[in-house]
Amino acid sequence: MTTTWKVSLPCTRAEADLLAEDQLFIAGSDSTPTIVASESDSKRPDEWMIDVYCQVEPDAALIGNLLKLSPSAEAAAFQPLVEMLDDEDWVTLSQQGLEPLRAGRFHVHTSSDQPSDDPRLTNLCIDAGQAFGTGHHETTMGCLHSLDRLKRTSHRFRNIADVGTGTGLLAFAAHHLWPDAKIIASDIDPIAVAITEENCELNAIVPGNGRGQIRILQSNGLDHPALEQRAPYDLIIANILAGPLVALAPQIAAAASAGTVLILAGLLARQKTEVVRAYLSQGFRLRQTRLENEWPCLTLVKARKYGHARTPMRKKSPLAPDYFGEI
């Protein structure tokens, strides 16, 4: 029997942003913990929860370090809730019980549910696991709808990057919309990379470097040599958090060329101005905002006068979206 311990405490959205940015390691334990930050209630978007899963009983040092991740809980003298969970993968179970959903032309379901028999819909099978991006959060829904809209407005893409892929869902959606494209999906979390590989098999998608395939790799942002070598991309998707989105703006701009379409999500409405400003300064222009409750999904386009950072300006590909056209 495997025993898992869970430590929980509330936090703010800003504290969750910092947690994701810093990739903080919690000392005081003989095992590396799994840290999960999640929204408690979509109607109260500033209220989040930190759950830490570990294989040994949390000691005072671990609990003390955990409190430092949530200054608001520490200031309120909140005592973390400690639970012992027996013989289960509770990180996975925390995401189970999800109902199939519809987003644009996509029907997203788990392997325990039946795919849709509606010929107008594209089925995507995404099992719950120790990575995020099942499609049920507003940020992922916004990205699915935005990708669907690009297809409906006759945009074509041949070189696509999904940064912070989670379960691989958005990369899979792009694959179905543009089946001849080369797609690369990356995540900083090795667990997310492994789950994306598993989900590839569930969706009969071939991992690889060729057209119609998806290259899956672990990377902090776009630092991986394979991501740099394949640039510039004509479509970049990044559904992460506001802090990392701002920090990655120069890297993403360097991986884009004139006409590159960029889909950004993971930010709250009150963070939109800061994120948009970071990308305007890198030569992007905001073309559309889709709002799901308090979660905007932004579609931007790289302006013509800004070329790819490592290559000279060249004539725009006839396959690239028109910057002056409607997104």
Coordinates of C-alpha atoms in Angstrom, one line a residue:
M1 CA 0.0 0.0 0.0
T2 CA 1.3 3.5 -0.9
T3 CA 0.6 6.2 1.6
T4 CA 0.3 9.8 0.3
W5 CA 0.1 12.8 2.5
K6 CA -1.7 16.0 1.4
V7 CA -1.2 19.4 2.9
S8 CA -3.7 22.2 1.9
L9 CA -4.0 25.9 2.5
P10 CA -5.6 28.8 0.7
C11 CA -3.7 31.4 -1.3
T12 CA -4.4 34.3 -3.6
R13 CA -4.1 34.2 -7.4
A14 CA -1.0 36.4 -7.2
E15 CA 0.6 33.9 -4.8
A16 CA -0.3 31.1 -7.2
D17 CA 1.4 33.1 -10.0
L18 CA 4.6 33.4 -8.0
L19 CA 4.5 29.7 -7.1
A20 CA 4.3 28.8 -10.8
E21 CA 7.0 31.3 -11.8
D22 CA 9.6 30.4 -9.2
Q23 CA 9.2 26.6 -9.3
L24 CA 9.8 26.6 -5.5
F25 CA 11.3 23.6 -3.9
I26 CA 9.9 22.8 -0.4
A27 CA 12.7 21.5 1.9
G28 CA 12.2 19.5 5.0
S29 CA 11.0 16.3 3.4
D30 CA 12.8 13.1 2.2
S31 CA 10.8 13.1 -1.0
T32 CA 10.2 15.7 -3.6
P33 CA 6.6 16.9 -3.2
T34 CA 4.1 17.5 -5.9
I35 CA 2.7 21.1 -5.7
V36 CA -0.7 21.8 -7.2
A37 CA -2.2 25.3 -7.3
S38 CA -5.9 25.5 -8.4
E39 CA -8.8 27.9 -8.5
S40 CA -11.3 27.3 -5.7
D41 CA -14.3 28.9 -7.3
S42 CA -14.5 30.5 -10.8
K43 CA -16.9 33.1 -9.4
R44 CA -14.2 34.2 -7.0
P45 CA -11.1 34.2 -9.2
D46 CA -8.7 35.6 -6.6
E47 CA -9.3 32.7 -4.3
W48 CA -7.0 29.8 -5.0
M49 CA -5.8 26.7 -3.1
I50 CA -2.3 25.1 -2.7
D51 CA -2.3 21.3 -2.3
V52 CA 1.0 19.6 -1.7
Y53 CA 1.3 15.8 -2.1
C54 CA 4.3 13.9 -0.6
Q55 CA 5.2 10.3 0.2
V56 CA 6.4 11.0 3.8
E57 CA 4.5 12.5 6.7
P58 CA 5.1 16.3 6.6
D59 CA 7.2 17.7 9.4
A60 CA 7.3 21.1 10.9
A61 CA 10.0 22.3 8.5
L62 CA 7.9 21.3 5.4
I63 CA 4.8 23.0 6.8
G64 CA 6.7 26.1 7.7
N65 CA 8.1 26.4 4.2
L66 CA 4.7 25.7 2.7
L67 CA 3.3 28.6 4.7
K68 CA 5.9 30.9 3.1
L69 CA 4.3 30.1 -0.3
S70 CA 1.1 31.8 0.9
P71 CA 1.8 35.0 2.9
S72 CA -1.9 35.7 3.1
A73 CA -2.5 32.4 4.9
E74 CA 0.5 32.9 7.1
A75 CA -0.6 36.5 8.0
A76 CA -4.0 35.1 9.0
A77 CA -2.3 32.5 11.2
F78 CA -4.0 29.7 9.1
Q79 CA -2.9 26.2 10.0
P80 CA -2.5 24.0 7.0
L81 CA -4.8 21.0 6.7
V82 CA -2.8 17.7 6.8
E83 CA -4.5 14.5 5.5
M84 CA -3.2 11.0 5.0
L85 CA -4.5 9.4 1.8
D86 CA -4.1 5.6 1.4
D87 CA -3.3 3.7 -1.8
E88 CA -4.5 6.2 -4.3
D89 CA -3.1 8.6 -6.9
W90 CA -4.9 11.6 -5.4
V91 CA -3.4 14.1 -7.9
T92 CA -5.1 12.2 -10.7
L93 CA -8.3 11.5 -8.8
S94 CA -8.6 15.2 -8.0
Q95 CA -9.3 15.8 -11.7
Q96 CA -11.5 12.8 -12.4
G97 CA -15.3 12.9 -12.6
L98 CA -15.1 15.4 -15.4
E99 CA -18.0 15.5 -17.9
P100 CA -17.4 15.7 -21.6
L101 CA -17.4 19.2 -23.0
R102 CA -18.0 21.1 -26.2
A103 CA -15.7 23.9 -27.3
G104 CA -16.2 25.0 -30.9
R105 CA -15.9 22.0 -33.1
F106 CA -14.2 20.0 -30.3
H107 CA -15.7 17.3 -28.1
V108 CA -13.3 16.7 -25.2
H109 CA -13.8 13.5 -23.2
T110 CA -11.8 11.0 -21.0
S111 CA -11.2 7.4 -22.0
S112 CA -14.0 6.4 -19.6
D113 CA -16.6 8.4 -21.7
Q114 CA -17.8 7.6 -25.2
P115 CA -16.7 9.9 -28.1
S116 CA -19.4 11.9 -29.8
D117 CA -20.9 10.3 -32.9
D118 CA -21.7 13.8 -34.3
P119 CA -19.8 14.0 -37.7
R120 CA -19.4 17.8 -37.2
L121 CA -17.4 17.4 -34.1
T122 CA -13.7 16.4 -33.5
N123 CA -13.2 14.1 -30.6
L124 CA -10.2 14.7 -28.3
C125 CA -9.5 12.1 -25.6
I126 CA -7.7 13.6 -22.6
D127 CA -7.4 11.6 -19.4
A128 CA -7.1 13.3 -16.1
G129 CA -3.6 13.0 -14.7
Q130 CA -0.8 14.8 -12.9
A131 CA -0.8 17.7 -15.5
F132 CA -3.3 20.4 -16.2
G133 CA -5.2 21.2 -19.4
T134 CA -8.3 18.9 -19.5
G135 CA -10.3 21.6 -21.3
H136 CA -12.6 22.3 -18.4
H137 CA -10.9 25.5 -17.2
E138 CA -12.0 28.8 -18.9
T139 CA -8.4 29.4 -20.1
T140 CA -8.3 26.2 -22.1
M141 CA -11.9 26.7 -23.4
G142 CA -10.9 30.1 -24.6
C143 CA -7.9 28.7 -26.5
L144 CA -10.0 25.9 -28.1
H145 CA -12.6 28.5 -29.3
S146 CA -9.8 30.8 -30.6
L147 CA -8.2 28.0 -32.6
D148 CA -11.5 27.0 -34.0
R149 CA -12.2 30.6 -35.1
L150 CA -8.8 30.8 -36.8
K151 CA -9.8 27.7 -38.8
R152 CA -13.2 29.1 -39.7
T153 CA -11.6 32.3 -40.9
S154 CA -9.4 30.3 -43.4
H155 CA -6.1 30.7 -41.6
R156 CA -3.5 28.1 -42.5
F157 CA -0.4 27.2 -40.4
R158 CA 2.6 25.0 -41.2
N159 CA 4.8 25.4 -38.1
I160 CA 3.2 25.6 -34.7
A161 CA 4.5 25.7 -31.1
D162 CA 2.5 25.0 -28.0
V163 CA 4.4 26.4 -25.0
G164 CA 3.3 25.0 -21.6
T165 CA 1.3 22.2 -23.2
G166 CA 0.1 20.5 -20.0
T167 CA -1.8 17.5 -21.3
G168 CA -1.2 18.2 -24.9
L169 CA -4.8 19.2 -25.6
L170 CA -4.2 22.4 -27.5
A171 CA -1.4 20.8 -29.6
F172 CA -3.8 18.0 -30.4
A173 CA -6.5 20.5 -31.4
A174 CA -4.1 22.3 -33.7
H175 CA -3.1 19.0 -35.2
H176 CA -6.7 18.2 -36.1
L177 CA -7.2 21.7 -37.6
W178 CA -4.0 21.8 -39.6
P179 CA -3.0 18.1 -40.1
D180 CA -0.1 18.8 -42.4
A181 CA 1.6 21.2 -39.9
K182 CA 4.8 20.5 -38.0
I183 CA 3.9 20.9 -34.3
I184 CA 6.2 21.1 -31.2
A185 CA 4.7 20.9 -27.7
S186 CA 6.8 21.7 -24.7
D187 CA 6.4 21.9 -20.9
I188 CA 8.7 22.7 -18.0
D189 CA 7.2 19.8 -16.1
P190 CA 8.5 16.3 -17.0
I191 CA 5.3 14.8 -15.7
A192 CA 3.3 16.9 -18.2
V193 CA 5.6 15.7 -21.0
A194 CA 5.0 12.1 -20.1
I195 CA 1.3 12.6 -19.9
T196 CA 1.2 14.3 -23.3
E197 CA 3.1 11.3 -24.8
E198 CA 0.4 9.0 -23.3
N199 CA -2.4 11.2 -24.6
C200 CA -0.8 11.1 -28.1
E201 CA -1.4 7.3 -28.1
L202 CA -5.0 7.8 -26.9
N203 CA -5.6 10.1 -29.9
A204 CA -3.7 8.1 -32.5
I205 CA -1.3 11.0 -33.0
V206 CA 2.3 10.1 -34.0
P207 CA 5.1 11.8 -32.0
G208 CA 7.9 13.0 -34.2
N209 CA 9.5 15.8 -36.2
G210 CA 7.7 15.5 -39.5
R211 CA 4.6 17.1 -40.9
G212 CA 1.5 15.7 -39.3
Q213 CA 3.4 14.8 -36.2
I214 CA 4.0 16.4 -32.8
R215 CA 7.4 16.8 -31.2
I216 CA 7.1 16.6 -27.4
L217 CA 9.9 17.9 -25.2
Q218 CA 10.7 19.4 -21.8
S219 CA 11.8 23.0 -21.9
N220 CA 11.8 26.1 -19.7
G221 CA 10.0 28.5 -22.0
L222 CA 11.6 28.4 -25.4
D223 CA 15.2 27.6 -24.2
H224 CA 15.4 24.1 -25.8
P225 CA 17.6 24.0 -28.9
A226 CA 14.9 22.2 -30.9
L227 CA 12.5 25.1 -30.3
E228 CA 15.1 27.6 -31.3
Q229 CA 16.1 25.7 -34.4
R230 CA 12.5 25.3 -35.7
A231 CA 11.7 29.0 -35.4
P232 CA 10.2 31.1 -36.7
Y233 CA 6.7 29.8 -36.1
D234 CA 3.5 31.0 -37.8
L235 CA 1.3 30.1 -34.8
I236 CA 2.4 30.1 -31.1
I237 CA 0.1 29.1 -28.3
A238 CA 0.9 29.8 -24.6
N239 CA -1.7 29.0 -22.0
I240 CA 0.3 29.5 -18.7
L241 CA 0.1 32.3 -16.2
A242 CA 0.4 36.1 -16.4
G243 CA 3.8 36.3 -14.8
P244 CA 5.5 33.8 -17.1
L245 CA 3.7 35.2 -20.1
V246 CA 5.3 38.6 -19.4
A247 CA 8.7 37.1 -18.8
L248 CA 8.6 35.0 -22.0
A249 CA 7.6 37.9 -24.3
P250 CA 11.2 38.5 -25.6
Q251 CA 11.7 34.7 -26.2
I252 CA 8.3 34.4 -28.0
A253 CA 9.0 37.5 -30.1
A254 CA 12.3 36.0 -31.1
A255 CA 10.6 32.8 -32.3
A256 CA 8.1 34.8 -34.4
S257 CA 8.2 36.5 -37.8
A258 CA 6.0 39.0 -39.5
G259 CA 2.4 37.7 -39.5
T260 CA 2.9 35.1 -36.7
V261 CA -0.3 34.6 -34.8
L262 CA 0.0 34.3 -31.0
I263 CA -2.7 32.9 -28.7
L264 CA -2.2 33.8 -25.0
A265 CA -4.2 32.6 -22.0
G266 CA -3.9 31.9 -18.3
L267 CA -4.3 35.6 -17.2
L268 CA -7.1 37.3 -15.4
A269 CA -8.9 40.3 -16.8
R270 CA -7.1 42.6 -14.5
Q271 CA -3.8 41.3 -15.8
K272 CA -4.6 41.9 -19.4
T273 CA -3.1 45.4 -19.7
E274 CA 0.3 44.3 -18.3
V275 CA 0.5 41.2 -20.6
V276 CA -0.6 43.1 -23.7
R277 CA 1.9 45.9 -23.0
A278 CA 4.7 43.3 -22.8
Y279 CA 3.8 42.0 -26.3
L280 CA 3.1 45.4 -27.9
S281 CA 6.7 46.3 -26.9
Q282 CA 7.9 43.3 -28.9
G283 CA 6.1 44.2 -32.1
F284 CA 2.8 42.4 -31.6
R285 CA -0.7 43.9 -32.1
L286 CA -3.8 42.8 -30.3
R287 CA -6.4 41.5 -32.8
Q288 CA -9.1 39.8 -30.6
T289 CA -10.0 39.2 -26.9
R290 CA -12.3 36.4 -26.0
L291 CA -13.5 36.5 -22.4
E292 CA -14.6 33.4 -20.4
N293 CA -15.8 34.7 -17.1
E294 CA -12.8 36.5 -15.7
W295 CA -10.3 34.8 -18.0
P296 CA -9.4 36.5 -21.3
C297 CA -7.9 34.7 -24.2
L298 CA -5.8 37.0 -26.4
T299 CA -5.1 36.7 -30.1
L300 CA -2.2 38.9 -31.3
V301 CA -0.3 39.2 -34.6
K302 CA 3.4 40.1 -35.2
A303 CA 3.5 43.4 -37.2
R304 CA 5.2 43.5 -40.6
K305 CA 8.0 45.8 -39.6
Y306 CA 9.3 43.4 -37.0
G307 CA 11.4 40.6 -38.5
H308 CA 12.5 37.3 -36.9
A309 CA 15.4 38.1 -34.6
R310 CA 17.9 35.6 -36.2
T311 CA 17.0 35.8 -39.8
P312 CA 16.7 38.6 -42.4
M313 CA 13.3 39.8 -43.5
R314 CA 11.9 37.8 -46.3
K315 CA 8.8 37.9 -48.4
K316 CA 5.8 36.7 -46.5
S317 CA 4.7 33.1 -47.2
P318 CA 1.3 32.8 -49.0
L319 CA 0.4 30.4 -46.2
A320 CA 0.9 33.0 -43.4
P321 CA -2.1 34.9 -42.1
D322 CA -2.5 38.4 -43.4
Y323 CA -1.7 40.8 -40.6
F324 CA -4.2 43.3 -41.8
G325 CA -6.9 40.7 -42.2
E326 CA -9.5 39.8 -39.7
I327 CA -8.5 37.3 -36.9

